[in-house]
mmCIF file of C-alpha atoms and ligand atoms in Angstrom:
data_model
loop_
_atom_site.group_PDB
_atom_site.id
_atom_site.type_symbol
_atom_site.label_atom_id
_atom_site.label_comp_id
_atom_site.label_asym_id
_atom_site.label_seq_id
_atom_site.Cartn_x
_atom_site.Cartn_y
_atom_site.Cartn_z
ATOM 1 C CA UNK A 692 -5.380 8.435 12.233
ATOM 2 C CA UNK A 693 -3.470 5.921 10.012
ATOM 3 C CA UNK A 694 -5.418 4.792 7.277
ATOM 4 C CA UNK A 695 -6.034 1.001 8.228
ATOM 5 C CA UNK A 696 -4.881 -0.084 4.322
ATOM 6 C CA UNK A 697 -1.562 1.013 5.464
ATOM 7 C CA UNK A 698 1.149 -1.788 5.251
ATOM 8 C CA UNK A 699 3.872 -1.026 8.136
ATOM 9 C CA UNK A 700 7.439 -2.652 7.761
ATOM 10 C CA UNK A 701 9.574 -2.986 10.562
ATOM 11 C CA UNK A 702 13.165 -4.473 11.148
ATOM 12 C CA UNK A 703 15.852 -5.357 13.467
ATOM 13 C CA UNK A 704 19.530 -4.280 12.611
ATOM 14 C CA UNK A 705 20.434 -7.004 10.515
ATOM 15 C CA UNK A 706 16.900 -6.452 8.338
ATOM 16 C CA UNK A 707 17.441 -2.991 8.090
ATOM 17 C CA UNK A 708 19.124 -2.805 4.696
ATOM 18 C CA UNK A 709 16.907 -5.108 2.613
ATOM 19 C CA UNK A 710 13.697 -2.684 4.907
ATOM 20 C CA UNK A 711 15.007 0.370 2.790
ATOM 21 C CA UNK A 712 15.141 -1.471 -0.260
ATOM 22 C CA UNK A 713 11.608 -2.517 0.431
ATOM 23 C CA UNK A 714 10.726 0.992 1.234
ATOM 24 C CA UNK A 715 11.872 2.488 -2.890
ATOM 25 C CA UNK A 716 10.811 -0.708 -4.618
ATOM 26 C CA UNK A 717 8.059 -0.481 -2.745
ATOM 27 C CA UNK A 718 7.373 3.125 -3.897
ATOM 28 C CA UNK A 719 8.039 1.931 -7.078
ATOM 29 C CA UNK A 720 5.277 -0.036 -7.537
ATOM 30 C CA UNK A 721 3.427 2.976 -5.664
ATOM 31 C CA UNK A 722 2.944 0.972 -2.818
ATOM 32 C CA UNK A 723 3.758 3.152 0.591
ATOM 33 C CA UNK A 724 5.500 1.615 3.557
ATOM 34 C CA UNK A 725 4.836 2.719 6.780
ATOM 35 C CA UNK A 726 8.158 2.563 8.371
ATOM 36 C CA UNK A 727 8.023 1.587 12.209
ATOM 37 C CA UNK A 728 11.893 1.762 12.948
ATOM 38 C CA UNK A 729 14.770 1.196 13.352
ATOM 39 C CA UNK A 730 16.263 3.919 11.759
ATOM 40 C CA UNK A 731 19.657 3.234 12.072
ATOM 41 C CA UNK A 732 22.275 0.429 12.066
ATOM 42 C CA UNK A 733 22.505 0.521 15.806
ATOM 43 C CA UNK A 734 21.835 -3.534 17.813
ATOM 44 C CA UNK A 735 17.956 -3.718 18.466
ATOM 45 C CA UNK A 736 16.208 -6.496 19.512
ATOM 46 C CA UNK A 737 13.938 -8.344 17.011
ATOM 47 C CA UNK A 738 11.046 -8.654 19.497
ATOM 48 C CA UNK A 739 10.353 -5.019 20.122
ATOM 49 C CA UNK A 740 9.658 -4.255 16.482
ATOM 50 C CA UNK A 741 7.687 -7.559 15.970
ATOM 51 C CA UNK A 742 5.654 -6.433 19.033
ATOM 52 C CA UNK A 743 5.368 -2.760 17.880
ATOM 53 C CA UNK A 744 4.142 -4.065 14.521
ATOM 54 C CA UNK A 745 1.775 -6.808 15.718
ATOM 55 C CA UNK A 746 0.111 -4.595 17.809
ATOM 56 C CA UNK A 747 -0.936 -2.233 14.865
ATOM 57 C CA UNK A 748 -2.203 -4.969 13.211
ATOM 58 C CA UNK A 749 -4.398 -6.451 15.727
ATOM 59 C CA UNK A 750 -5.523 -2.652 16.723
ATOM 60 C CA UNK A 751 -6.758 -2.829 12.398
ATOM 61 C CA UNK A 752 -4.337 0.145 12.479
ATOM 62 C CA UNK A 753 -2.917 -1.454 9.362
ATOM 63 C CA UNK A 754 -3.624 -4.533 7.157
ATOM 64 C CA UNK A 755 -0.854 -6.478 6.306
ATOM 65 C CA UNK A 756 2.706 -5.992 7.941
ATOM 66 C CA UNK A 757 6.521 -6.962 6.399
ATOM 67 C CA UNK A 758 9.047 -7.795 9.045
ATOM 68 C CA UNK A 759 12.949 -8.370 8.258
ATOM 69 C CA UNK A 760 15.656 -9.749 10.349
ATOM 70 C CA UNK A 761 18.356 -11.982 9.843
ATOM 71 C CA UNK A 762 16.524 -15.331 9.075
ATOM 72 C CA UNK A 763 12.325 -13.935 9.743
ATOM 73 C CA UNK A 764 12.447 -16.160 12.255
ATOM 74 C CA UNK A 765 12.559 -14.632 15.657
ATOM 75 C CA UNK A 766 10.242 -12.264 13.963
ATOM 76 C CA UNK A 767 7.307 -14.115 13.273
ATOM 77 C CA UNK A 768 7.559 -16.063 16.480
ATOM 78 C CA UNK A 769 7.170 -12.803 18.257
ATOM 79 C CA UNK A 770 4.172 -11.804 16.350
ATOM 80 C CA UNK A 771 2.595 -14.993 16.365
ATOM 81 C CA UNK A 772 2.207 -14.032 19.814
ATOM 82 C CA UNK A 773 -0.544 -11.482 18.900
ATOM 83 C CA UNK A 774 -4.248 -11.995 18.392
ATOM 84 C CA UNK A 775 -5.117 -12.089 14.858
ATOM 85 C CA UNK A 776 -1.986 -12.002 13.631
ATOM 86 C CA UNK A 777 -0.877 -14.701 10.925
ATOM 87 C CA UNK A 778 3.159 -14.526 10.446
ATOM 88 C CA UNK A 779 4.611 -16.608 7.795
ATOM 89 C CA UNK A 780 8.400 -16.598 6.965
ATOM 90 C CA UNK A 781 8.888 -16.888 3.205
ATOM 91 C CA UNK A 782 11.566 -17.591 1.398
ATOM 92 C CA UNK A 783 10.081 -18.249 -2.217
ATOM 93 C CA UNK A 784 7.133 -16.808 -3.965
ATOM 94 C CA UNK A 785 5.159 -19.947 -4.015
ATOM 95 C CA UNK A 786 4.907 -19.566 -0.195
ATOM 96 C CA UNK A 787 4.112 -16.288 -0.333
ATOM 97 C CA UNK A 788 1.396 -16.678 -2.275
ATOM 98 C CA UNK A 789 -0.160 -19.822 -0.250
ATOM 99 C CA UNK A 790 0.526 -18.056 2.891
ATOM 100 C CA UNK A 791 -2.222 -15.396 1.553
ATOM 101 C CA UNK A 792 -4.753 -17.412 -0.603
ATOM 102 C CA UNK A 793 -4.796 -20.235 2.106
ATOM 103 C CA UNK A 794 -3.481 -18.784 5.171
ATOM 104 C CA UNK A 795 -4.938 -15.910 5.446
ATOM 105 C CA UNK A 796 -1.123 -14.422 6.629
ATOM 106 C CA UNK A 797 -1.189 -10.748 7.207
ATOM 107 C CA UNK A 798 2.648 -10.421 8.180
ATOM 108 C CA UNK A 799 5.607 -11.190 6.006
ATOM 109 C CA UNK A 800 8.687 -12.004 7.707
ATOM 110 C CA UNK A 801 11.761 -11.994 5.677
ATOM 111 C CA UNK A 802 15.283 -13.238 6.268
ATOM 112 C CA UNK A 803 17.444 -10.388 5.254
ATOM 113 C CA UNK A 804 20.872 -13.325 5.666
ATOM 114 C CA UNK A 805 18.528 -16.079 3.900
ATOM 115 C CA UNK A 806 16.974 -14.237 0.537
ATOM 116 C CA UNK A 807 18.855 -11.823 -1.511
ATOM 117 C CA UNK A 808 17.299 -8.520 -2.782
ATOM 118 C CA UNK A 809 15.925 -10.038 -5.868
ATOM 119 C CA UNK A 810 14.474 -12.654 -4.486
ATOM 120 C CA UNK A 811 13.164 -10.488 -1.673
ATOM 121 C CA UNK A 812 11.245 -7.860 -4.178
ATOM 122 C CA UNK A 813 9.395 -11.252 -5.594
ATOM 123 C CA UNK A 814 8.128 -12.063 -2.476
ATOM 124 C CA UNK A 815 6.408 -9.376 -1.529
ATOM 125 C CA UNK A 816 5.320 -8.903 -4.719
ATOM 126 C CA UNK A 817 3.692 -12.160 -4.460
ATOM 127 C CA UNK A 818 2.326 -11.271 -1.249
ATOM 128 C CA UNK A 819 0.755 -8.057 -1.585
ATOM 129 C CA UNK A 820 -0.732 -9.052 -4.751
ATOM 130 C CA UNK A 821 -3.078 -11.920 -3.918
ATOM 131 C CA UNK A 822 -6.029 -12.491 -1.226
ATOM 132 C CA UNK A 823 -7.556 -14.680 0.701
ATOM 133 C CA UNK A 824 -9.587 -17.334 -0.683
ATOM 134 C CA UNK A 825 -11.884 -17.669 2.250
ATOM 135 C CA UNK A 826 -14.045 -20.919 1.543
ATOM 136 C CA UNK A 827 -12.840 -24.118 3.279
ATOM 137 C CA UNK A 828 -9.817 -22.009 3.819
ATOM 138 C CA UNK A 829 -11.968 -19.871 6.291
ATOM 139 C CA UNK A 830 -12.682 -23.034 8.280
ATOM 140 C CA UNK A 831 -8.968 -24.007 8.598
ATOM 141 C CA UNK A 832 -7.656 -20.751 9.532
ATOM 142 C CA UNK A 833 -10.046 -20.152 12.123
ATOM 143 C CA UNK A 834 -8.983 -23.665 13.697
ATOM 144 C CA UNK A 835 -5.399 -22.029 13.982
ATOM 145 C CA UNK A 836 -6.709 -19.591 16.923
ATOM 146 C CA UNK A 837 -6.898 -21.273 20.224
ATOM 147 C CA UNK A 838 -10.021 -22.154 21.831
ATOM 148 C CA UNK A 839 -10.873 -19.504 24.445
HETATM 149 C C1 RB5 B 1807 20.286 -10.874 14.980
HETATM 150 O O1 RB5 B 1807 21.623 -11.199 15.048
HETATM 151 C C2 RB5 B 1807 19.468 -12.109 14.576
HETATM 152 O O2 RB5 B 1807 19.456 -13.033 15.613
HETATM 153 C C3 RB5 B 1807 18.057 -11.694 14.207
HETATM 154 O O3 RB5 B 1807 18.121 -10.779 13.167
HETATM 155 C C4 RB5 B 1807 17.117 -12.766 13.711
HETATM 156 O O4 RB5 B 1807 17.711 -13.563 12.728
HETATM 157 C C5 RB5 B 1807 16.415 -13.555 14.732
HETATM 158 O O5 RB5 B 1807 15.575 -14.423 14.439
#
């Protein structure tokens, strides 16, 4: 059983070489990636690893999620797709800090051909290191689910 604080990362092809960055910075900061694939350069399609990865999340197999493809778009329009999942594409730190203190996002998406590595390690700094705020924040982001 995967401890549900896990934080999975998943790419396409094009994400794959600012995901292993992710993965040793990450370890740096001794924060552990679960990696959910690829493993290699070869032509994947984005949806199948934002599926793979939104699923986990809304099973509470793990907490927050980091996807990477070329721009984080296709990405988080895939997950989006997945109860209780929250996908924000970020491509500065102010974002990423919104989209968890107001937002409520529990998936990063990052655009491996938009943000440089740099940049990239800020962000999900930024991310993983604030909450939500809850409060009138609460009542907003429950107004993002559709009514049933
Ligand atoms: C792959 O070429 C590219 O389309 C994909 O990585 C992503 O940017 C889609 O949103």
């Amino acid at each position: 059983m995967t401890d549900p604080l896990t934080i999975a990362i998943a790419s396409d092809h094009a994400g794959l070489e600012l995901k292993r960055h992710m993965i040793d910075a990450a370890e740096q900061w001794r924060v552990q990636l679960s990696d959910l694939g690829p493993a290699d350069m070869t032509s994947v399609d984005y949806p199948d690893y934002a599926h793979l990865l939104a699923q986990g999340i809304t099973r509470g197999t793990y907490r927050l999620g980091i996807l990477v493809c070329g721009t984080g778009l296709g990405m988080s329009m895939a997950a989006n797709r997945h109860p209780g999942v929250r996908a924000a594409v970020c491509t500065e730190t102010f974002a990423a800090r919104m989209a968890r203190q107001h937002n409520n996002a529990n998936v990063l998406c990052l655009g491996a051909r938009v943000v440089g590595v740099g940049l990239a390690e800020d962000i999900v700094r930024e991310f993983l290191a604030h909450d939500f705020e809850g409060g009138r924040h609460a009542r907003r982001v429950d107004k993002i689910e559709l009514p049933s």
